[in-house]
């Protein structure tokens, strides 16, 4: 990786490392060391350490004393908590800030849906990435930087879980959501947004049938 200005290099290292993590380049049991990452990305210790610190703060990595860093493996319980948090956060912000969404915003959201439609049918990561970009694009329109970072962090953790479990991501409700949003029907739009987020609560294993008394 070419040496550039300090801030630019830090961002490049962070982006490259995070991209490799979510693409499954590292096994979940891999211990990442500063020395290994310095050699892999061809940079000095400082930007590697900065990237590791950021990813640890975002709950993507965990520091193991005297060993290195391990990719965190979110549990299904943590995933449920994140989804419920997202549902409350995204829907409440929509209901309280919908008046700031103008025609240009609607066009951008439709463009995001169009990007999803272009993804190859079997490209899991592209579908999930488009899904993330749609939700972040919508939330960015509210202008709350702190809440945006919280949502971004939650989506990052979800990404790790979905990559590990190979879950799919669909945007079937996004176009309908944009249609109702454009009409000004915020109640229906919020219901569709909540349904889009909550659909990820479907359990990985089928439920055990209840035994009926004979």
mmCIF file of C-alpha atoms in Angstrom, residues 34-178:
data_model
loop_
_atom_site.group_PDB
_atom_site.id
_atom_site.type_symbol
_atom_site.label_atom_id
_atom_site.label_comp_id
_atom_site.label_asym_id
_atom_site.label_seq_id
_atom_site.Cartn_x
_atom_site.Cartn_y
_atom_site.Cartn_z
ATOM 1 C CA UNK A 34 0.368 -5.857 14.118
ATOM 2 C CA UNK A 35 3.399 -7.469 12.478
ATOM 3 C CA UNK A 36 1.269 -9.655 10.199
ATOM 4 C CA UNK A 37 -0.922 -6.725 9.145
ATOM 5 C CA UNK A 38 2.083 -4.452 8.569
ATOM 6 C CA UNK A 39 3.486 -7.005 6.140
ATOM 7 C CA UNK A 40 0.143 -7.692 4.473
ATOM 8 C CA UNK A 41 -0.757 -4.061 3.807
ATOM 9 C CA UNK A 42 2.805 -2.799 3.402
ATOM 10 C CA UNK A 43 2.607 0.045 5.906
ATOM 11 C CA UNK A 44 4.216 1.073 9.181
ATOM 12 C CA UNK A 45 2.930 0.247 12.658
ATOM 13 C CA UNK A 46 1.140 3.575 13.323
ATOM 14 C CA UNK A 47 -1.715 3.307 10.752
ATOM 15 C CA UNK A 48 -2.172 -0.388 11.583
ATOM 16 C CA UNK A 49 -2.475 0.383 15.285
ATOM 17 C CA UNK A 50 -4.929 3.203 14.560
ATOM 18 C CA UNK A 51 -7.112 0.921 12.422
ATOM 19 C CA UNK A 52 -7.059 -1.798 15.084
ATOM 20 C CA UNK A 53 -8.038 0.727 17.756
ATOM 21 C CA UNK A 54 -10.965 1.970 15.648
ATOM 22 C CA UNK A 55 -12.198 -1.533 14.872
ATOM 23 C CA UNK A 56 -11.942 -2.479 18.532
ATOM 24 C CA UNK A 57 -13.944 0.601 19.487
ATOM 25 C CA UNK A 58 -16.584 -0.342 16.908
ATOM 26 C CA UNK A 59 -16.843 -3.834 18.441
ATOM 27 C CA UNK A 60 -15.575 -5.498 15.279
ATOM 28 C CA UNK A 61 -12.372 -6.737 16.920
ATOM 29 C CA UNK A 62 -11.419 -7.697 20.464
ATOM 30 C CA UNK A 63 -7.933 -7.182 21.883
ATOM 31 C CA UNK A 64 -6.284 -10.277 23.363
ATOM 32 C CA UNK A 65 -3.380 -9.277 25.648
ATOM 33 C CA UNK A 66 0.052 -10.440 24.447
ATOM 34 C CA UNK A 67 -1.497 -12.181 21.425
ATOM 35 C CA UNK A 68 -3.224 -9.811 19.047
ATOM 36 C CA UNK A 69 -6.767 -9.133 17.893
ATOM 37 C CA UNK A 70 -9.655 -11.482 17.245
ATOM 38 C CA UNK A 71 -12.742 -10.913 15.115
ATOM 39 C CA UNK A 72 -15.766 -10.694 17.379
ATOM 40 C CA UNK A 73 -18.526 -13.171 16.709
ATOM 41 C CA UNK A 74 -21.868 -11.598 17.648
ATOM 42 C CA UNK A 75 -24.382 -13.983 19.166
ATOM 43 C CA UNK A 76 -27.942 -14.274 17.889
ATOM 44 C CA UNK A 77 -29.071 -12.560 21.104
ATOM 45 C CA UNK A 78 -26.841 -9.578 20.306
ATOM 46 C CA UNK A 79 -28.195 -9.521 16.760
ATOM 47 C CA UNK A 80 -31.758 -9.339 18.089
ATOM 48 C CA UNK A 81 -30.788 -6.423 20.350
ATOM 49 C CA UNK A 82 -29.189 -4.598 17.413
ATOM 50 C CA UNK A 83 -32.219 -5.117 15.186
ATOM 51 C CA UNK A 84 -34.587 -3.840 17.882
ATOM 52 C CA UNK A 85 -32.299 -0.836 18.414
ATOM 53 C CA UNK A 86 -32.240 -0.108 14.686
ATOM 54 C CA UNK A 87 -36.002 -0.427 14.417
ATOM 55 C CA UNK A 88 -36.570 2.065 17.234
ATOM 56 C CA UNK A 89 -33.861 4.468 16.027
ATOM 57 C CA UNK A 90 -34.642 4.529 12.310
ATOM 58 C CA UNK A 91 -38.426 4.639 12.641
ATOM 59 C CA UNK A 92 -38.459 7.350 15.309
ATOM 60 C CA UNK A 93 -36.107 9.536 13.269
ATOM 61 C CA UNK A 94 -38.282 9.070 10.184
ATOM 62 C CA UNK A 95 -41.433 10.038 12.073
ATOM 63 C CA UNK A 96 -39.788 13.134 13.567
ATOM 64 C CA UNK A 97 -37.746 14.307 10.568
ATOM 65 C CA UNK A 98 -39.683 13.286 7.439
ATOM 66 C CA UNK A 99 -40.297 16.949 6.610
ATOM 67 C CA UNK A 100 -36.611 17.303 5.676
ATOM 68 C CA UNK A 101 -36.835 14.671 2.933
ATOM 69 C CA UNK A 102 -37.283 16.491 -0.387
ATOM 70 C CA UNK A 103 -37.528 15.420 -4.032
ATOM 71 C CA UNK A 104 -33.753 15.191 -4.385
ATOM 72 C CA UNK A 105 -33.654 12.816 -1.418
ATOM 73 C CA UNK A 106 -36.359 10.668 -2.995
ATOM 74 C CA UNK A 107 -34.351 10.478 -6.225
ATOM 75 C CA UNK A 108 -31.272 9.361 -4.297
ATOM 76 C CA UNK A 109 -33.240 6.637 -2.518
ATOM 77 C CA UNK A 110 -34.666 5.388 -5.818
ATOM 78 C CA UNK A 111 -31.143 5.331 -7.261
ATOM 79 C CA UNK A 112 -30.084 3.166 -4.316
ATOM 80 C CA UNK A 113 -32.905 0.740 -5.120
ATOM 81 C CA UNK A 114 -31.774 0.692 -8.761
ATOM 82 C CA UNK A 115 -28.225 -0.197 -7.677
ATOM 83 C CA UNK A 116 -29.610 -3.171 -5.785
ATOM 84 C CA UNK A 117 -31.498 -4.364 -8.859
ATOM 85 C CA UNK A 118 -28.198 -4.495 -10.777
ATOM 86 C CA UNK A 119 -26.545 -6.858 -8.267
ATOM 87 C CA UNK A 120 -25.897 -10.426 -9.490
ATOM 88 C CA UNK A 121 -28.492 -12.813 -8.082
ATOM 89 C CA UNK A 122 -25.936 -14.907 -6.189
ATOM 90 C CA UNK A 123 -23.748 -12.038 -4.947
ATOM 91 C CA UNK A 124 -24.560 -12.025 -1.238
ATOM 92 C CA UNK A 125 -22.166 -9.241 -0.254
ATOM 93 C CA UNK A 126 -23.344 -6.852 -2.981
ATOM 94 C CA UNK A 127 -26.955 -7.283 -1.888
ATOM 95 C CA UNK A 128 -26.096 -6.695 1.757
ATOM 96 C CA UNK A 129 -23.908 -3.674 0.887
ATOM 97 C CA UNK A 130 -26.748 -2.086 -1.115
ATOM 98 C CA UNK A 131 -29.103 -2.703 1.789
ATOM 99 C CA UNK A 132 -26.721 -0.935 4.174
ATOM 100 C CA UNK A 133 -26.229 1.994 1.799
ATOM 101 C CA UNK A 134 -29.992 2.488 1.482
ATOM 102 C CA UNK A 135 -30.496 2.716 5.245
ATOM 103 C CA UNK A 136 -27.472 4.980 5.737
ATOM 104 C CA UNK A 137 -28.523 7.212 2.836
ATOM 105 C CA UNK A 138 -31.992 7.627 4.344
ATOM 106 C CA UNK A 139 -30.625 8.324 7.821
ATOM 107 C CA UNK A 140 -28.024 10.810 6.555
ATOM 108 C CA UNK A 141 -30.880 13.074 5.465
ATOM 109 C CA UNK A 142 -31.741 13.833 9.102
ATOM 110 C CA UNK A 143 -28.391 15.563 9.711
ATOM 111 C CA UNK A 144 -27.676 13.939 13.097
ATOM 112 C CA UNK A 145 -24.009 12.922 12.993
ATOM 113 C CA UNK A 146 -23.964 11.192 16.389
ATOM 114 C CA UNK A 147 -26.994 9.018 15.675
ATOM 115 C CA UNK A 148 -25.636 8.263 12.193
ATOM 116 C CA UNK A 149 -22.426 6.880 13.716
ATOM 117 C CA UNK A 150 -24.447 4.676 16.075
ATOM 118 C CA UNK A 151 -26.442 3.270 13.166
ATOM 119 C CA UNK A 152 -23.278 2.730 11.130
ATOM 120 C CA UNK A 153 -21.692 0.832 14.031
ATOM 121 C CA UNK A 154 -24.795 -1.338 14.448
ATOM 122 C CA UNK A 155 -24.791 -2.162 10.732
ATOM 123 C CA UNK A 156 -21.089 -3.038 10.859
ATOM 124 C CA UNK A 157 -21.713 -5.568 13.626
ATOM 125 C CA UNK A 158 -24.656 -6.973 11.697
ATOM 126 C CA UNK A 159 -22.420 -7.333 8.664
ATOM 127 C CA UNK A 160 -19.975 -9.540 10.571
ATOM 128 C CA UNK A 161 -22.832 -11.767 11.730
ATOM 129 C CA UNK A 162 -24.367 -12.027 8.280
ATOM 130 C CA UNK A 163 -21.064 -12.845 6.615
ATOM 131 C CA UNK A 164 -20.413 -15.606 9.129
ATOM 132 C CA UNK A 165 -23.928 -17.055 8.829
ATOM 133 C CA UNK A 166 -24.266 -16.398 5.072
ATOM 134 C CA UNK A 167 -27.688 -14.850 5.547
ATOM 135 C CA UNK A 168 -29.244 -13.124 2.577
ATOM 136 C CA UNK A 169 -30.522 -9.585 2.311
ATOM 137 C CA UNK A 170 -33.448 -8.419 0.237
ATOM 138 C CA UNK A 171 -34.788 -4.961 -0.517
ATOM 139 C CA UNK A 172 -38.297 -6.010 -1.504
ATOM 140 C CA UNK A 173 -39.848 -3.363 0.758
ATOM 141 C CA UNK A 174 -37.557 -0.477 -0.124
ATOM 142 C CA UNK A 175 -39.297 0.625 -3.312
ATOM 143 C CA UNK A 176 -42.712 0.453 -1.653
ATOM 144 C CA UNK A 177 -41.296 2.430 1.276
ATOM 145 C CA UNK A 178 -40.029 5.161 -1.070
#
